[in-house]
mmCIF file of C-alpha atoms in Angstrom:
data_model
loop_
_atom_site.group_PDB
_atom_site.id
_atom_site.type_symbol
_atom_site.label_atom_id
_atom_site.label_comp_id
_atom_site.label_asym_id
_atom_site.label_seq_id
_atom_site.Cartn_x
_atom_site.Cartn_y
_atom_site.Cartn_z
ATOM 1 C CA UNK A 22 -144.260 -42.164 -118.258
ATOM 2 C CA UNK A 23 -144.548 -41.904 -114.435
ATOM 3 C CA UNK A 24 -146.184 -43.859 -111.834
ATOM 4 C CA UNK A 25 -146.110 -44.123 -107.936
ATOM 5 C CA UNK A 26 -145.429 -46.241 -105.104
ATOM 6 C CA UNK A 27 -145.986 -46.534 -101.267
ATOM 7 C CA UNK A 28 -149.532 -47.351 -100.705
ATOM 8 C CA UNK A 29 -150.324 -50.735 -99.697
ATOM 9 C CA UNK A 30 -153.817 -51.964 -100.131
ATOM 10 C CA UNK A 31 -155.607 -52.851 -96.698
ATOM 11 C CA UNK A 32 -156.986 -56.239 -95.729
ATOM 12 C CA UNK A 33 -160.282 -54.758 -95.069
ATOM 13 C CA UNK A 34 -161.448 -53.073 -98.185
ATOM 14 C CA UNK A 35 -163.313 -50.110 -96.177
ATOM 15 C CA UNK A 36 -160.075 -49.103 -94.603
ATOM 16 C CA UNK A 37 -157.705 -46.580 -96.264
ATOM 17 C CA UNK A 38 -154.419 -47.837 -98.013
ATOM 18 C CA UNK A 39 -151.423 -47.500 -95.710
ATOM 19 C CA UNK A 40 -148.416 -45.867 -97.231
ATOM 20 C CA UNK A 41 -145.417 -47.818 -96.569
ATOM 21 C CA UNK A 42 -141.656 -47.020 -96.547
ATOM 22 C CA UNK A 43 -140.403 -50.572 -96.420
ATOM 23 C CA UNK A 44 -137.785 -50.703 -99.177
ATOM 24 C CA UNK A 45 -138.512 -54.324 -99.975
ATOM 25 C CA UNK A 46 -142.314 -53.498 -100.359
ATOM 26 C CA UNK A 47 -141.303 -50.524 -102.622
ATOM 27 C CA UNK A 48 -139.127 -52.517 -104.673
ATOM 28 C CA UNK A 49 -141.827 -54.991 -105.364
ATOM 29 C CA UNK A 50 -144.210 -52.198 -106.137
ATOM 30 C CA UNK A 51 -141.764 -50.572 -108.667
ATOM 31 C CA UNK A 52 -141.057 -53.978 -110.366
ATOM 32 C CA UNK A 53 -144.694 -54.805 -110.511
ATOM 33 C CA UNK A 54 -145.505 -51.454 -111.988
ATOM 34 C CA UNK A 55 -143.064 -51.876 -114.500
ATOM 35 C CA UNK A 56 -144.175 -55.211 -115.592
ATOM 36 C CA UNK A 57 -147.735 -53.927 -115.699
ATOM 37 C CA UNK A 58 -146.550 -51.004 -118.012
ATOM 38 C CA UNK A 59 -144.431 -53.473 -120.062
ATOM 39 C CA UNK A 60 -141.504 -51.235 -119.827
ATOM 40 C CA UNK A 61 -137.710 -51.797 -117.978
ATOM 41 C CA UNK A 62 -138.000 -48.300 -116.824
ATOM 42 C CA UNK A 63 -140.094 -45.299 -116.597
ATOM 43 C CA UNK A 64 -139.310 -41.470 -116.817
ATOM 44 C CA UNK A 65 -140.384 -40.682 -113.122
ATOM 45 C CA UNK A 66 -141.206 -42.617 -110.235
ATOM 46 C CA UNK A 67 -143.093 -40.766 -107.328
ATOM 47 C CA UNK A 68 -143.627 -41.846 -103.341
ATOM 48 C CA UNK A 69 -147.442 -41.344 -103.496
ATOM 49 C CA UNK A 70 -147.554 -40.337 -99.836
ATOM 50 C CA UNK A 71 -145.052 -40.139 -96.856
ATOM 51 C CA UNK A 72 -144.590 -43.431 -95.030
ATOM 52 C CA UNK A 73 -147.083 -44.185 -92.374
ATOM 53 C CA UNK A 74 -145.246 -47.077 -91.057
ATOM 54 C CA UNK A 75 -142.775 -45.518 -88.808
ATOM 55 C CA UNK A 76 -139.823 -46.083 -91.314
ATOM 56 C CA UNK A 77 -137.712 -42.986 -91.476
ATOM 57 C CA UNK A 78 -137.837 -40.731 -94.709
ATOM 58 C CA UNK A 79 -134.055 -41.157 -95.093
ATOM 59 C CA UNK A 80 -134.441 -45.058 -95.171
ATOM 60 C CA UNK A 81 -137.068 -45.331 -97.890
ATOM 61 C CA UNK A 82 -135.751 -42.230 -99.872
ATOM 62 C CA UNK A 83 -132.226 -43.987 -99.974
ATOM 63 C CA UNK A 84 -133.999 -47.154 -101.531
ATOM 64 C CA UNK A 85 -135.771 -45.029 -104.002
ATOM 65 C CA UNK A 86 -132.431 -43.278 -105.178
ATOM 66 C CA UNK A 87 -130.779 -46.830 -105.282
ATOM 67 C CA UNK A 88 -133.561 -48.035 -107.672
ATOM 68 C CA UNK A 89 -133.102 -44.953 -109.722
ATOM 69 C CA UNK A 90 -129.183 -45.693 -109.976
ATOM 70 C CA UNK A 91 -130.119 -48.979 -111.073
ATOM 71 C CA UNK A 92 -132.021 -47.388 -113.900
ATOM 72 C CA UNK A 93 -135.428 -48.517 -112.866
ATOM 73 C CA UNK A 94 -136.515 -44.804 -113.431
ATOM 74 C CA UNK A 95 -134.812 -41.639 -114.705
ATOM 75 C CA UNK A 96 -136.099 -39.245 -111.958
ATOM 76 C CA UNK A 97 -137.573 -39.760 -108.496
ATOM 77 C CA UNK A 98 -139.977 -37.600 -106.482
ATOM 78 C CA UNK A 99 -142.669 -37.649 -103.859
ATOM 79 C CA UNK A 100 -146.279 -36.355 -103.573
ATOM 80 C CA UNK A 101 -147.821 -34.822 -100.567
ATOM 81 C CA UNK A 102 -144.717 -34.384 -98.597
ATOM 82 C CA UNK A 103 -144.180 -31.059 -96.275
ATOM 83 C CA UNK A 104 -141.101 -29.067 -96.221
ATOM 84 C CA UNK A 105 -139.493 -31.150 -93.218
ATOM 85 C CA UNK A 106 -140.233 -34.329 -95.136
ATOM 86 C CA UNK A 107 -138.618 -32.786 -98.291
ATOM 87 C CA UNK A 108 -135.520 -31.437 -96.259
ATOM 88 C CA UNK A 109 -135.069 -34.969 -94.788
ATOM 89 C CA UNK A 110 -134.999 -36.470 -98.041
ATOM 90 C CA UNK A 111 -132.918 -33.866 -99.741
ATOM 91 C CA UNK A 112 -130.067 -34.540 -97.188
ATOM 92 C CA UNK A 113 -129.881 -38.103 -98.567
ATOM 93 C CA UNK A 114 -130.204 -37.281 -102.329
ATOM 94 C CA UNK A 115 -131.874 -34.858 -104.578
ATOM 95 C CA UNK A 116 -135.646 -34.734 -104.793
ATOM 96 C CA UNK A 117 -136.365 -34.418 -108.450
ATOM 97 C CA UNK A 118 -140.016 -33.643 -108.363
ATOM 98 C CA UNK A 119 -142.836 -32.792 -105.936
ATOM 99 C CA UNK A 120 -146.587 -33.301 -106.596
ATOM 100 C CA UNK A 121 -147.993 -30.833 -104.029
ATOM 101 C CA UNK A 122 -151.776 -30.686 -103.011
ATOM 102 C CA UNK A 123 -152.028 -27.316 -104.782
ATOM 103 C CA UNK A 124 -155.238 -26.077 -106.789
ATOM 104 C CA UNK A 125 -157.345 -22.942 -107.271
ATOM 105 C CA UNK A 126 -159.044 -23.913 -104.176
ATOM 106 C CA UNK A 127 -156.173 -25.180 -101.986
ATOM 107 C CA UNK A 128 -153.242 -22.576 -102.257
ATOM 108 C CA UNK A 129 -151.331 -23.413 -99.284
ATOM 109 C CA UNK A 130 -148.589 -25.119 -101.167
ATOM 110 C CA UNK A 131 -147.608 -21.692 -102.580
ATOM 111 C CA UNK A 132 -146.569 -20.419 -99.179
ATOM 112 C CA UNK A 133 -143.784 -22.964 -98.645
ATOM 113 C CA UNK A 134 -143.703 -25.874 -100.730
ATOM 114 C CA UNK A 135 -143.566 -23.962 -104.206
ATOM 115 C CA UNK A 136 -140.516 -21.612 -102.877
ATOM 116 C CA UNK A 137 -138.782 -24.976 -101.501
ATOM 117 C CA UNK A 138 -139.041 -26.295 -104.859
ATOM 118 C CA UNK A 139 -137.627 -23.159 -106.530
ATOM 119 C CA UNK A 140 -134.852 -22.997 -103.888
ATOM 120 C CA UNK A 141 -133.606 -26.804 -104.410
ATOM 121 C CA UNK A 142 -134.231 -26.907 -108.385
ATOM 122 C CA UNK A 143 -137.031 -29.525 -107.695
ATOM 123 C CA UNK A 144 -139.578 -29.702 -110.396
ATOM 124 C CA UNK A 145 -143.202 -29.583 -109.622
ATOM 125 C CA UNK A 146 -145.939 -31.882 -111.123
ATOM 126 C CA UNK A 147 -149.344 -30.812 -111.111
ATOM 127 C CA UNK A 148 -151.838 -32.511 -109.245
ATOM 128 C CA UNK A 149 -155.017 -30.815 -111.119
ATOM 129 C CA UNK A 150 -156.425 -32.541 -114.080
ATOM 130 C CA UNK A 151 -155.427 -30.557 -117.227
ATOM 131 C CA UNK A 152 -158.040 -32.561 -119.389
ATOM 132 C CA UNK A 153 -160.935 -31.415 -117.309
ATOM 133 C CA UNK A 154 -162.810 -34.738 -117.311
ATOM 134 C CA UNK A 155 -161.034 -36.470 -119.926
ATOM 135 C CA UNK A 156 -159.053 -38.599 -117.424
ATOM 136 C CA UNK A 157 -160.044 -42.160 -117.395
ATOM 137 C CA UNK A 158 -162.957 -42.895 -114.626
ATOM 138 C CA UNK A 159 -161.848 -43.635 -111.251
ATOM 139 C CA UNK A 160 -162.717 -47.066 -109.673
ATOM 140 C CA UNK A 161 -165.973 -47.835 -111.263
ATOM 141 C CA UNK A 162 -165.894 -47.993 -114.849
ATOM 142 C CA UNK A 163 -169.527 -49.504 -114.932
ATOM 143 C CA UNK A 164 -170.855 -46.296 -113.736
ATOM 144 C CA UNK A 165 -168.439 -43.442 -114.452
ATOM 145 C CA UNK A 166 -171.204 -41.001 -115.125
ATOM 146 C CA UNK A 167 -173.254 -41.778 -112.168
ATOM 147 C CA UNK A 168 -176.267 -42.640 -114.028
ATOM 148 C CA UNK A 169 -176.016 -46.216 -114.757
ATOM 149 C CA UNK A 170 -173.951 -45.967 -117.980
ATOM 150 C CA UNK A 171 -170.145 -46.753 -118.519
ATOM 151 C CA UNK A 172 -167.494 -44.555 -119.713
ATOM 152 C CA UNK A 173 -167.285 -47.065 -122.683
ATOM 153 C CA UNK A 174 -170.883 -46.908 -123.314
ATOM 154 C CA UNK A 175 -171.087 -43.053 -123.660
ATOM 155 C CA UNK A 176 -167.932 -43.122 -126.114
ATOM 156 C CA UNK A 177 -165.417 -41.339 -123.916
ATOM 157 C CA UNK A 178 -162.797 -44.361 -123.846
ATOM 158 C CA UNK A 179 -161.944 -47.259 -125.882
ATOM 159 C CA UNK A 180 -160.457 -50.535 -124.833
ATOM 160 C CA UNK A 181 -157.109 -49.738 -125.860
ATOM 161 C CA UNK A 182 -154.592 -47.196 -124.976
ATOM 162 C CA UNK A 183 -153.912 -46.141 -128.559
ATOM 163 C CA UNK A 184 -157.715 -45.540 -128.771
ATOM 164 C CA UNK A 185 -157.678 -43.522 -125.684
ATOM 165 C CA UNK A 186 -154.908 -41.329 -126.797
ATOM 166 C CA UNK A 187 -156.759 -40.811 -130.284
ATOM 167 C CA UNK A 188 -159.811 -39.654 -128.284
ATOM 168 C CA UNK A 189 -157.693 -37.021 -126.377
ATOM 169 C CA UNK A 190 -155.738 -36.114 -129.400
ATOM 170 C CA UNK A 191 -159.084 -35.100 -130.971
ATOM 171 C CA UNK A 192 -160.265 -33.205 -128.007
ATOM 172 C CA UNK A 193 -156.767 -31.665 -127.064
ATOM 173 C CA UNK A 194 -154.463 -31.650 -130.282
ATOM 174 C CA UNK A 195 -150.876 -31.374 -129.396
ATOM 175 C CA UNK A 196 -151.104 -32.393 -125.758
ATOM 176 C CA UNK A 197 -149.170 -35.618 -124.890
ATOM 177 C CA UNK A 198 -150.932 -37.651 -122.403
ATOM 178 C CA UNK A 199 -149.630 -41.038 -121.110
ATOM 179 C CA UNK A 200 -151.953 -43.255 -119.116
ATOM 180 C CA UNK A 201 -150.603 -45.826 -116.466
ATOM 181 C CA UNK A 202 -152.993 -48.505 -115.809
ATOM 182 C CA UNK A 203 -153.245 -50.001 -112.395
ATOM 183 C CA UNK A 204 -156.063 -52.069 -110.828
ATOM 184 C CA UNK A 205 -158.384 -51.080 -113.721
ATOM 185 C CA UNK A 206 -157.678 -47.466 -112.991
ATOM 186 C CA UNK A 207 -155.736 -44.953 -115.080
ATOM 187 C CA UNK A 208 -154.037 -41.752 -114.829
ATOM 188 C CA UNK A 209 -152.768 -39.002 -117.016
#
């Protein structure tokens, strides 16, 4: 099971979330995520975006490593970092995983990020949906299909995680997927 930290909801809903590196806010987010998941720890915690609030990578990376040492998660990684940010984090402590923006359409990460991961023995998590449409709908579950029907009404998902995993098992036997729920959204 993995989850992410960093983004802070804006005061104005039409604005994009700001990614923070504030160690206190990151700790609050990690604890809140564990509470929502009903767990004392997760397998992987990822910093969703590099901090946009002028807090140095070294500061928030150390805070994330400290929480790993405390046992709140087994591994810690990042999403959407460039090689400079990865180098800065790695000088503080090992970056266990990177989730780069990499797909069949956008292959730029193959030029520098993926070789960096090989060189530093950093795992790569896939940003592409391996289930091709089986992931829970994004923010609006009431109109997931865009045609006035809900995901539940069209039978794609249930109201329980066990039911959701059963749906996935029927469609992709042998594929293990864990959903994390946050603010009514889920991710595989």
